């Protein structure tokens, strides 16, 4: 069951990359496993999925410390500064850095674990009051501060566009994030010049996101079904 669903999603990803003249391996699927059981995660793993996204630290801690498969874990929730140490220890990538204080703390704790923290900057591309993320016009300053003050590797940008019932409504926001990332890339501000991550698109709109340049799509319910 879950293998079939995963296969369908991977096929949709493949078609979206073909439509937009991209290679299949330019997009990775982040299986968003928040509030999903270990059993379902295990099923996904047995069908070949290795990259997972989690939002809640306490929940993630149980899953990740029990992970014997050495899976890859991305943190995609809001990070409080008092939890930065735990997040740095548990996760391979933190996708939701939106202030310098968090980057400093992640850097400090990752250093103590002997690793260089890989992060994405979360951008509030729709300028929504209730959403986290740095505003587009403040993103360059944050990126420069992270570069100056930490050893974190800024691999790219992440966003959640304003909610809509129509996936096509997300397109202009996805495009805005891509254009912003291109501006910053032109200034050589990302950790890598040739592989800049764009984490955008969820269950409803991931194919639109891929058409607009997503390299990471975060899919939860479309893969696992309704959350507990
Ligand atoms: C929960 C969540 C997702 C997955 O949402 P679905 O609609 O279930 O695919 C993706 N990104 C973030 C940041 C989330 O919190």
PDB file of C-alpha atoms and ligand atoms in Angstrom:
ATOM      1  CA  UNK A   1       0.000   0.000   0.000  1.00  0.00           C
ATOM      2  CA  UNK A   2       2.492   2.581   1.162  1.00  0.00           C
ATOM      3  CA  UNK A   3       4.980   1.354  -1.430  1.00  0.00           C
ATOM      4  CA  UNK A   4       2.412   1.935  -4.170  1.00  0.00           C
ATOM      5  CA  UNK A   5       1.742   5.442  -2.915  1.00  0.00           C
ATOM      6  CA  UNK A   6       5.435   6.198  -2.674  1.00  0.00           C
ATOM      7  CA  UNK A   7       5.947   4.913  -6.183  1.00  0.00           C
ATOM      8  CA  UNK A   8       3.103   7.121  -7.477  1.00  0.00           C
ATOM      9  CA  UNK A   9       4.587  10.181  -5.811  1.00  0.00           C
ATOM     10  CA  UNK A  10       8.018   9.396  -7.226  1.00  0.00           C
ATOM     11  CA  UNK A  11       6.495   9.037 -10.665  1.00  0.00           C
ATOM     12  CA  UNK A  12       4.772  12.424 -10.323  1.00  0.00           C
ATOM     13  CA  UNK A  13       8.082  13.921  -9.262  1.00  0.00           C
ATOM     14  CA  UNK A  14       9.728  12.381 -12.295  1.00  0.00           C
ATOM     15  CA  UNK A  15       7.073  13.741 -14.654  1.00  0.00           C
ATOM     16  CA  UNK A  16       7.303  17.219 -13.135  1.00  0.00           C
ATOM     17  CA  UNK A  17      11.079  17.231 -13.611  1.00  0.00           C
ATOM     18  CA  UNK A  18      10.669  16.067 -17.219  1.00  0.00           C
ATOM     19  CA  UNK A  19       8.108  18.814 -17.907  1.00  0.00           C
ATOM     20  CA  UNK A  20      10.534  21.414 -16.638  1.00  0.00           C
ATOM     21  CA  UNK A  21      13.650  20.047 -18.324  1.00  0.00           C
ATOM     22  CA  UNK A  22      15.270  18.931 -15.089  1.00  0.00           C
ATOM     23  CA  UNK A  23      16.852  15.638 -14.099  1.00  0.00           C
ATOM     24  CA  UNK A  24      15.081  13.311 -11.672  1.00  0.00           C
ATOM     25  CA  UNK A  25      17.989  13.442  -9.244  1.00  0.00           C
ATOM     26  CA  UNK A  26      17.693  17.244  -8.916  1.00  0.00           C
ATOM     27  CA  UNK A  27      14.698  16.719  -6.605  1.00  0.00           C
ATOM     28  CA  UNK A  28      14.601  14.820  -3.326  1.00  0.00           C
ATOM     29  CA  UNK A  29      11.456  13.740  -1.527  1.00  0.00           C
ATOM     30  CA  UNK A  30      11.325  14.580   2.174  1.00  0.00           C
ATOM     31  CA  UNK A  31       8.795  12.173   3.692  1.00  0.00           C
ATOM     32  CA  UNK A  32       7.154  14.248   6.421  1.00  0.00           C
ATOM     33  CA  UNK A  33       6.598  11.758   9.206  1.00  0.00           C
ATOM     34  CA  UNK A  34       5.370  14.047  11.989  1.00  0.00           C
ATOM     35  CA  UNK A  35       2.563  12.415  13.979  1.00  0.00           C
ATOM     36  CA  UNK A  36       2.986   9.237  11.937  1.00  0.00           C
ATOM     37  CA  UNK A  37       3.836   5.911  13.547  1.00  0.00           C
ATOM     38  CA  UNK A  38       7.201   4.167  13.515  1.00  0.00           C
ATOM     39  CA  UNK A  39       5.444   1.346  11.722  1.00  0.00           C
ATOM     40  CA  UNK A  40       4.579   3.592   8.781  1.00  0.00           C
ATOM     41  CA  UNK A  41       8.078   5.028   8.730  1.00  0.00           C
ATOM     42  CA  UNK A  42       9.412   1.468   8.676  1.00  0.00           C
ATOM     43  CA  UNK A  43       7.183   0.652   5.708  1.00  0.00           C
ATOM     44  CA  UNK A  44       8.467   3.689   3.817  1.00  0.00           C
ATOM     45  CA  UNK A  45      12.036   2.646   4.590  1.00  0.00           C
ATOM     46  CA  UNK A  46      11.397  -0.842   3.297  1.00  0.00           C
ATOM     47  CA  UNK A  47      10.215   0.733   0.022  1.00  0.00           C
ATOM     48  CA  UNK A  48      13.452   2.661  -0.294  1.00  0.00           C
ATOM     49  CA  UNK A  49      12.707   6.030   1.336  1.00  0.00           C
ATOM     50  CA  UNK A  50      15.642   7.354   3.396  1.00  0.00           C
ATOM     51  CA  UNK A  51      14.925  11.063   3.914  1.00  0.00           C
ATOM     52  CA  UNK A  52      12.389  12.122   6.542  1.00  0.00           C
ATOM     53  CA  UNK A  53      11.132  15.416   7.929  1.00  0.00           C
ATOM     54  CA  UNK A  54       9.979  16.034  11.493  1.00  0.00           C
ATOM     55  CA  UNK A  55       8.428  19.084  13.197  1.00  0.00           C
ATOM     56  CA  UNK A  56       8.397  18.297  16.904  1.00  0.00           C
ATOM     57  CA  UNK A  57      11.630  17.726  18.775  1.00  0.00           C
ATOM     58  CA  UNK A  58      10.383  15.444  21.502  1.00  0.00           C
ATOM     59  CA  UNK A  59       8.621  13.184  19.038  1.00  0.00           C
ATOM     60  CA  UNK A  60      11.597  13.250  16.688  1.00  0.00           C
ATOM     61  CA  UNK A  61      14.003  12.380  19.489  1.00  0.00           C
ATOM     62  CA  UNK A  62      12.279   9.042  20.077  1.00  0.00           C
ATOM     63  CA  UNK A  63      12.204   8.243  16.377  1.00  0.00           C
ATOM     64  CA  UNK A  64      15.773   9.292  15.625  1.00  0.00           C
ATOM     65  CA  UNK A  65      17.450   7.745  18.650  1.00  0.00           C
ATOM     66  CA  UNK A  66      15.630   4.494  17.778  1.00  0.00           C
ATOM     67  CA  UNK A  67      16.708   4.708  14.133  1.00  0.00           C
ATOM     68  CA  UNK A  68      18.941   1.769  13.316  1.00  0.00           C
ATOM     69  CA  UNK A  69      18.844   2.380   9.576  1.00  0.00           C
ATOM     70  CA  UNK A  70      20.899   5.593   9.689  1.00  0.00           C
ATOM     71  CA  UNK A  71      18.216   7.504   7.853  1.00  0.00           C
ATOM     72  CA  UNK A  72      18.529  11.161   6.959  1.00  0.00           C
ATOM     73  CA  UNK A  73      16.447  13.540   9.100  1.00  0.00           C
ATOM     74  CA  UNK A  74      15.487  17.147   8.333  1.00  0.00           C
ATOM     75  CA  UNK A  75      13.979  19.414  10.963  1.00  0.00           C
ATOM     76  CA  UNK A  76      11.116  21.393   9.416  1.00  0.00           C
ATOM     77  CA  UNK A  77       9.315  22.784  12.485  1.00  0.00           C
ATOM     78  CA  UNK A  78       9.742  26.002  14.404  1.00  0.00           C
ATOM     79  CA  UNK A  79      12.868  25.923  16.545  1.00  0.00           C
ATOM     80  CA  UNK A  80      13.018  27.528  19.980  1.00  0.00           C
ATOM     81  CA  UNK A  81      16.426  28.630  21.184  1.00  0.00           C
ATOM     82  CA  UNK A  82      16.352  26.393  24.271  1.00  0.00           C
ATOM     83  CA  UNK A  83      15.951  23.364  21.980  1.00  0.00           C
ATOM     84  CA  UNK A  84      18.707  24.248  19.515  1.00  0.00           C
ATOM     85  CA  UNK A  85      21.255  21.972  21.190  1.00  0.00           C
ATOM     86  CA  UNK A  86      19.036  18.919  20.903  1.00  0.00           C
ATOM     87  CA  UNK A  87      18.105  19.765  17.319  1.00  0.00           C
ATOM     88  CA  UNK A  88      21.777  20.131  16.331  1.00  0.00           C
ATOM     89  CA  UNK A  89      22.535  16.736  17.812  1.00  0.00           C
ATOM     90  CA  UNK A  90      19.605  14.887  16.243  1.00  0.00           C
ATOM     91  CA  UNK A  91      19.221  16.316  12.755  1.00  0.00           C
ATOM     92  CA  UNK A  92      21.273  16.287   9.577  1.00  0.00           C
ATOM     93  CA  UNK A  93      19.725  19.505   8.281  1.00  0.00           C
ATOM     94  CA  UNK A  94      17.725  22.259   9.995  1.00  0.00           C
ATOM     95  CA  UNK A  95      15.453  23.783   7.348  1.00  0.00           C
ATOM     96  CA  UNK A  96      13.865  26.512   9.457  1.00  0.00           C
ATOM     97  CA  UNK A  97      16.552  28.957  10.597  1.00  0.00           C
ATOM     98  CA  UNK A  98      15.075  32.469  10.555  1.00  0.00           C
ATOM     99  CA  UNK A  99      17.226  34.407  13.022  1.00  0.00           C
ATOM    100  CA  UNK A 100      20.909  34.748  13.802  1.00  0.00           C
ATOM    101  CA  UNK A 101      20.502  33.664  17.403  1.00  0.00           C
ATOM    102  CA  UNK A 102      19.336  30.189  16.320  1.00  0.00           C
ATOM    103  CA  UNK A 103      22.198  29.868  13.826  1.00  0.00           C
ATOM    104  CA  UNK A 104      24.729  30.772  16.539  1.00  0.00           C
ATOM    105  CA  UNK A 105      23.302  28.186  18.936  1.00  0.00           C
ATOM    106  CA  UNK A 106      23.141  25.451  16.288  1.00  0.00           C
ATOM    107  CA  UNK A 107      26.733  26.218  15.332  1.00  0.00           C
ATOM    108  CA  UNK A 108      27.934  26.022  18.908  1.00  0.00           C
ATOM    109  CA  UNK A 109      26.203  22.720  19.646  1.00  0.00           C
ATOM    110  CA  UNK A 110      27.035  21.128  16.279  1.00  0.00           C
ATOM    111  CA  UNK A 111      30.672  22.018  16.884  1.00  0.00           C
ATOM    112  CA  UNK A 112      30.538  20.162  20.183  1.00  0.00           C
ATOM    113  CA  UNK A 113      29.233  17.116  18.293  1.00  0.00           C
ATOM    114  CA  UNK A 114      32.111  17.488  15.854  1.00  0.00           C
ATOM    115  CA  UNK A 115      29.949  18.439  12.917  1.00  0.00           C
ATOM    116  CA  UNK A 116      29.250  21.447  10.764  1.00  0.00           C
ATOM    117  CA  UNK A 117      25.543  22.245  10.852  1.00  0.00           C
ATOM    118  CA  UNK A 118      23.794  22.277   7.514  1.00  0.00           C
ATOM    119  CA  UNK A 119      20.909  24.715   7.448  1.00  0.00           C
ATOM    120  CA  UNK A 120      18.353  26.347   5.187  1.00  0.00           C
ATOM    121  CA  UNK A 121      16.958  29.799   5.847  1.00  0.00           C
ATOM    122  CA  UNK A 122      13.185  29.850   6.185  1.00  0.00           C
ATOM    123  CA  UNK A 123      11.746  32.771   4.240  1.00  0.00           C
ATOM    124  CA  UNK A 124       8.280  34.215   4.912  1.00  0.00           C
ATOM    125  CA  UNK A 125       7.726  34.724   1.217  1.00  0.00           C
ATOM    126  CA  UNK A 126       4.036  35.617   1.584  1.00  0.00           C
ATOM    127  CA  UNK A 127       4.796  38.181   4.321  1.00  0.00           C
ATOM    128  CA  UNK A 128       2.188  36.609   6.604  1.00  0.00           C
ATOM    129  CA  UNK A 129       1.952  37.950  10.151  1.00  0.00           C
ATOM    130  CA  UNK A 130       1.257  34.528  11.659  1.00  0.00           C
ATOM    131  CA  UNK A 131       4.128  32.741   9.885  1.00  0.00           C
ATOM    132  CA  UNK A 132       7.711  32.274  10.928  1.00  0.00           C
ATOM    133  CA  UNK A 133      10.554  33.000   8.570  1.00  0.00           C
ATOM    134  CA  UNK A 134      12.753  35.931   7.670  1.00  0.00           C
ATOM    135  CA  UNK A 135      11.207  38.520   5.336  1.00  0.00           C
ATOM    136  CA  UNK A 136      12.557  38.403   1.760  1.00  0.00           C
ATOM    137  CA  UNK A 137      14.280  41.800   2.053  1.00  0.00           C
ATOM    138  CA  UNK A 138      16.058  40.735   5.252  1.00  0.00           C
ATOM    139  CA  UNK A 139      17.278  37.397   3.937  1.00  0.00           C
ATOM    140  CA  UNK A 140      20.586  38.644   2.532  1.00  0.00           C
ATOM    141  CA  UNK A 141      21.495  40.364   5.802  1.00  0.00           C
ATOM    142  CA  UNK A 142      20.704  37.196   7.766  1.00  0.00           C
ATOM    143  CA  UNK A 143      22.711  35.082   5.344  1.00  0.00           C
ATOM    144  CA  UNK A 144      25.705  37.412   5.631  1.00  0.00           C
ATOM    145  CA  UNK A 145      25.474  37.379   9.423  1.00  0.00           C
ATOM    146  CA  UNK A 146      25.388  33.566   9.483  1.00  0.00           C
ATOM    147  CA  UNK A 147      28.436  33.479   7.196  1.00  0.00           C
ATOM    148  CA  UNK A 148      30.323  35.966   9.329  1.00  0.00           C
ATOM    149  CA  UNK A 149      29.459  34.666  12.766  1.00  0.00           C
ATOM    150  CA  UNK A 150      29.132  30.889  12.366  1.00  0.00           C
ATOM    151  CA  UNK A 151      30.509  27.867  10.554  1.00  0.00           C
ATOM    152  CA  UNK A 152      27.010  26.731   9.545  1.00  0.00           C
ATOM    153  CA  UNK A 153      26.694  25.652   5.930  1.00  0.00           C
ATOM    154  CA  UNK A 154      23.793  27.558   4.414  1.00  0.00           C
ATOM    155  CA  UNK A 155      22.641  25.178   1.683  1.00  0.00           C
ATOM    156  CA  UNK A 156      19.626  27.157   0.471  1.00  0.00           C
ATOM    157  CA  UNK A 157      16.164  28.471   1.297  1.00  0.00           C
ATOM    158  CA  UNK A 158      12.881  26.998   2.514  1.00  0.00           C
ATOM    159  CA  UNK A 159       9.362  28.390   2.464  1.00  0.00           C
ATOM    160  CA  UNK A 160       5.694  27.722   3.123  1.00  0.00           C
ATOM    161  CA  UNK A 161       3.482  29.864   0.903  1.00  0.00           C
ATOM    162  CA  UNK A 162       0.116  31.240   2.073  1.00  0.00           C
ATOM    163  CA  UNK A 163      -2.448  28.480   2.382  1.00  0.00           C
ATOM    164  CA  UNK A 164      -4.847  28.053  -0.511  1.00  0.00           C
ATOM    165  CA  UNK A 165      -7.195  25.379  -1.839  1.00  0.00           C
ATOM    166  CA  UNK A 166      -5.704  25.931  -5.302  1.00  0.00           C
ATOM    167  CA  UNK A 167      -2.164  24.548  -5.750  1.00  0.00           C
ATOM    168  CA  UNK A 168      -1.602  26.951  -8.642  1.00  0.00           C
ATOM    169  CA  UNK A 169      -1.878  29.867  -6.185  1.00  0.00           C
ATOM    170  CA  UNK A 170       1.464  28.769  -4.713  1.00  0.00           C
ATOM    171  CA  UNK A 171       3.276  29.181  -8.010  1.00  0.00           C
ATOM    172  CA  UNK A 172       4.038  32.918  -7.736  1.00  0.00           C
ATOM    173  CA  UNK A 173       5.437  32.392  -4.230  1.00  0.00           C
ATOM    174  CA  UNK A 174       7.612  29.472  -5.305  1.00  0.00           C
ATOM    175  CA  UNK A 175       8.894  31.586  -8.174  1.00  0.00           C
ATOM    176  CA  UNK A 176       9.662  34.461  -5.800  1.00  0.00           C
ATOM    177  CA  UNK A 177      11.712  32.161  -3.578  1.00  0.00           C
ATOM    178  CA  UNK A 178      13.645  30.856  -6.580  1.00  0.00           C
ATOM    179  CA  UNK A 179      14.385  34.383  -7.805  1.00  0.00           C
ATOM    180  CA  UNK A 180      15.542  35.380  -4.327  1.00  0.00           C
ATOM    181  CA  UNK A 181      17.833  32.340  -4.158  1.00  0.00           C
ATOM    182  CA  UNK A 182      19.257  33.211  -7.576  1.00  0.00           C
ATOM    183  CA  UNK A 183      20.043  36.752  -6.440  1.00  0.00           C
ATOM    184  CA  UNK A 184      21.850  35.434  -3.373  1.00  0.00           C
ATOM    185  CA  UNK A 185      23.613  32.742  -5.400  1.00  0.00           C
ATOM    186  CA  UNK A 186      24.884  35.393  -7.841  1.00  0.00           C
ATOM    187  CA  UNK A 187      26.574  37.051  -4.879  1.00  0.00           C
ATOM    188  CA  UNK A 188      28.197  33.744  -3.946  1.00  0.00           C
ATOM    189  CA  UNK A 189      26.589  33.623  -0.513  1.00  0.00           C
ATOM    190  CA  UNK A 190      25.619  29.942  -0.321  1.00  0.00           C
ATOM    191  CA  UNK A 191      27.850  27.112   0.879  1.00  0.00           C
ATOM    192  CA  UNK A 192      27.916  25.532  -2.562  1.00  0.00           C
ATOM    193  CA  UNK A 193      27.884  27.415  -5.846  1.00  0.00           C
ATOM    194  CA  UNK A 194      26.355  24.695  -7.977  1.00  0.00           C
ATOM    195  CA  UNK A 195      23.858  22.945  -5.690  1.00  0.00           C
ATOM    196  CA  UNK A 196      21.520  25.364  -3.969  1.00  0.00           C
ATOM    197  CA  UNK A 197      18.604  23.804  -2.143  1.00  0.00           C
ATOM    198  CA  UNK A 198      15.064  25.127  -2.494  1.00  0.00           C
ATOM    199  CA  UNK A 199      12.733  23.399  -0.049  1.00  0.00           C
ATOM    200  CA  UNK A 200       9.189  24.164  -1.182  1.00  0.00           C
ATOM    201  CA  UNK A 201       6.021  22.288  -1.982  1.00  0.00           C
ATOM    202  CA  UNK A 202       3.907  19.962   0.178  1.00  0.00           C
ATOM    203  CA  UNK A 203       1.269  17.281  -0.511  1.00  0.00           C
ATOM    204  CA  UNK A 204      -1.034  19.571  -2.480  1.00  0.00           C
ATOM    205  CA  UNK A 205       1.435  21.572  -4.536  1.00  0.00           C
ATOM    206  CA  UNK A 206       4.749  19.712  -4.825  1.00  0.00           C
ATOM    207  CA  UNK A 207       4.534  19.282  -8.593  1.00  0.00           C
ATOM    208  CA  UNK A 208       4.013  23.036  -9.002  1.00  0.00           C
ATOM    209  CA  UNK A 209       7.006  23.595  -6.725  1.00  0.00           C
ATOM    210  CA  UNK A 210       9.181  21.312  -8.862  1.00  0.00           C
ATOM    211  CA  UNK A 211       8.166  23.211 -11.991  1.00  0.00           C
ATOM    212  CA  UNK A 212       9.386  26.349 -10.214  1.00  0.00           C
ATOM    213  CA  UNK A 213      12.707  24.853  -9.145  1.00  0.00           C
ATOM    214  CA  UNK A 214      12.192  22.967  -5.859  1.00  0.00           C
ATOM    215  CA  UNK A 215      15.049  20.612  -4.960  1.00  0.00           C
ATOM    216  CA  UNK A 216      13.367  19.334  -1.787  1.00  0.00           C
ATOM    217  CA  UNK A 217       9.628  18.649  -1.612  1.00  0.00           C
ATOM    218  CA  UNK A 218       8.095  17.977   1.803  1.00  0.00           C
ATOM    219  CA  UNK A 219       5.245  15.504   1.473  1.00  0.00           C
ATOM    220  CA  UNK A 220       3.321  14.167   4.474  1.00  0.00           C
ATOM    221  CA  UNK A 221      -0.346  13.243   4.140  1.00  0.00           C
ATOM    222  CA  UNK A 222      -0.173  12.366   0.433  1.00  0.00           C
ATOM    223  CA  UNK A 223       2.296   9.630   1.387  1.00  0.00           C
ATOM    224  CA  UNK A 224       1.294   8.502   4.871  1.00  0.00           C
ATOM    225  CA  UNK A 225      -2.380   9.459   5.012  1.00  0.00           C
ATOM    226  CA  UNK A 226      -4.025  11.552   7.738  1.00  0.00           C
ATOM    227  CA  UNK A 227      -1.875  12.324  10.769  1.00  0.00           C
ATOM    228  CA  UNK A 228      -2.756  10.966  14.256  1.00  0.00           C
TER     229      UNK A 228
HETATM  230  C1  LIG B   1       3.471  19.166   8.008  1.00  0.00           C
HETATM  231  C2  LIG B   1       4.383  19.866   7.085  1.00  0.00           C
HETATM  232  C3  LIG B   1       4.547  19.437   5.760  1.00  0.00           C
HETATM  233  C4  LIG B   1       3.762  18.297   5.152  1.00  0.00           C
HETATM  234  O1  LIG B   1       2.449  18.697   4.933  1.00  0.00           O
HETATM  235  P1  LIG B   1       1.457  17.761   4.082  1.00  0.00           P
HETATM  236  O2  LIG B   1       0.384  18.708   3.647  1.00  0.00           O
HETATM  237  O3  LIG B   1       0.966  16.715   5.021  1.00  0.00           O
HETATM  238  O4  LIG B   1       2.214  17.220   2.949  1.00  0.00           O
HETATM  239  C5  LIG B   1       5.483  20.092   4.983  1.00  0.00           C
HETATM  240  N1  LIG B   1       6.210  21.125   5.455  1.00  0.00           N
HETATM  241  C6  LIG B   1       6.070  21.567   6.712  1.00  0.00           C
HETATM  242  C7  LIG B   1       6.913  22.709   7.178  1.00  0.00           C
HETATM  243  C8  LIG B   1       5.148  20.971   7.565  1.00  0.00           C
HETATM  244  O5  LIG B   1       5.012  21.441   8.809  1.00  0.00           O
END
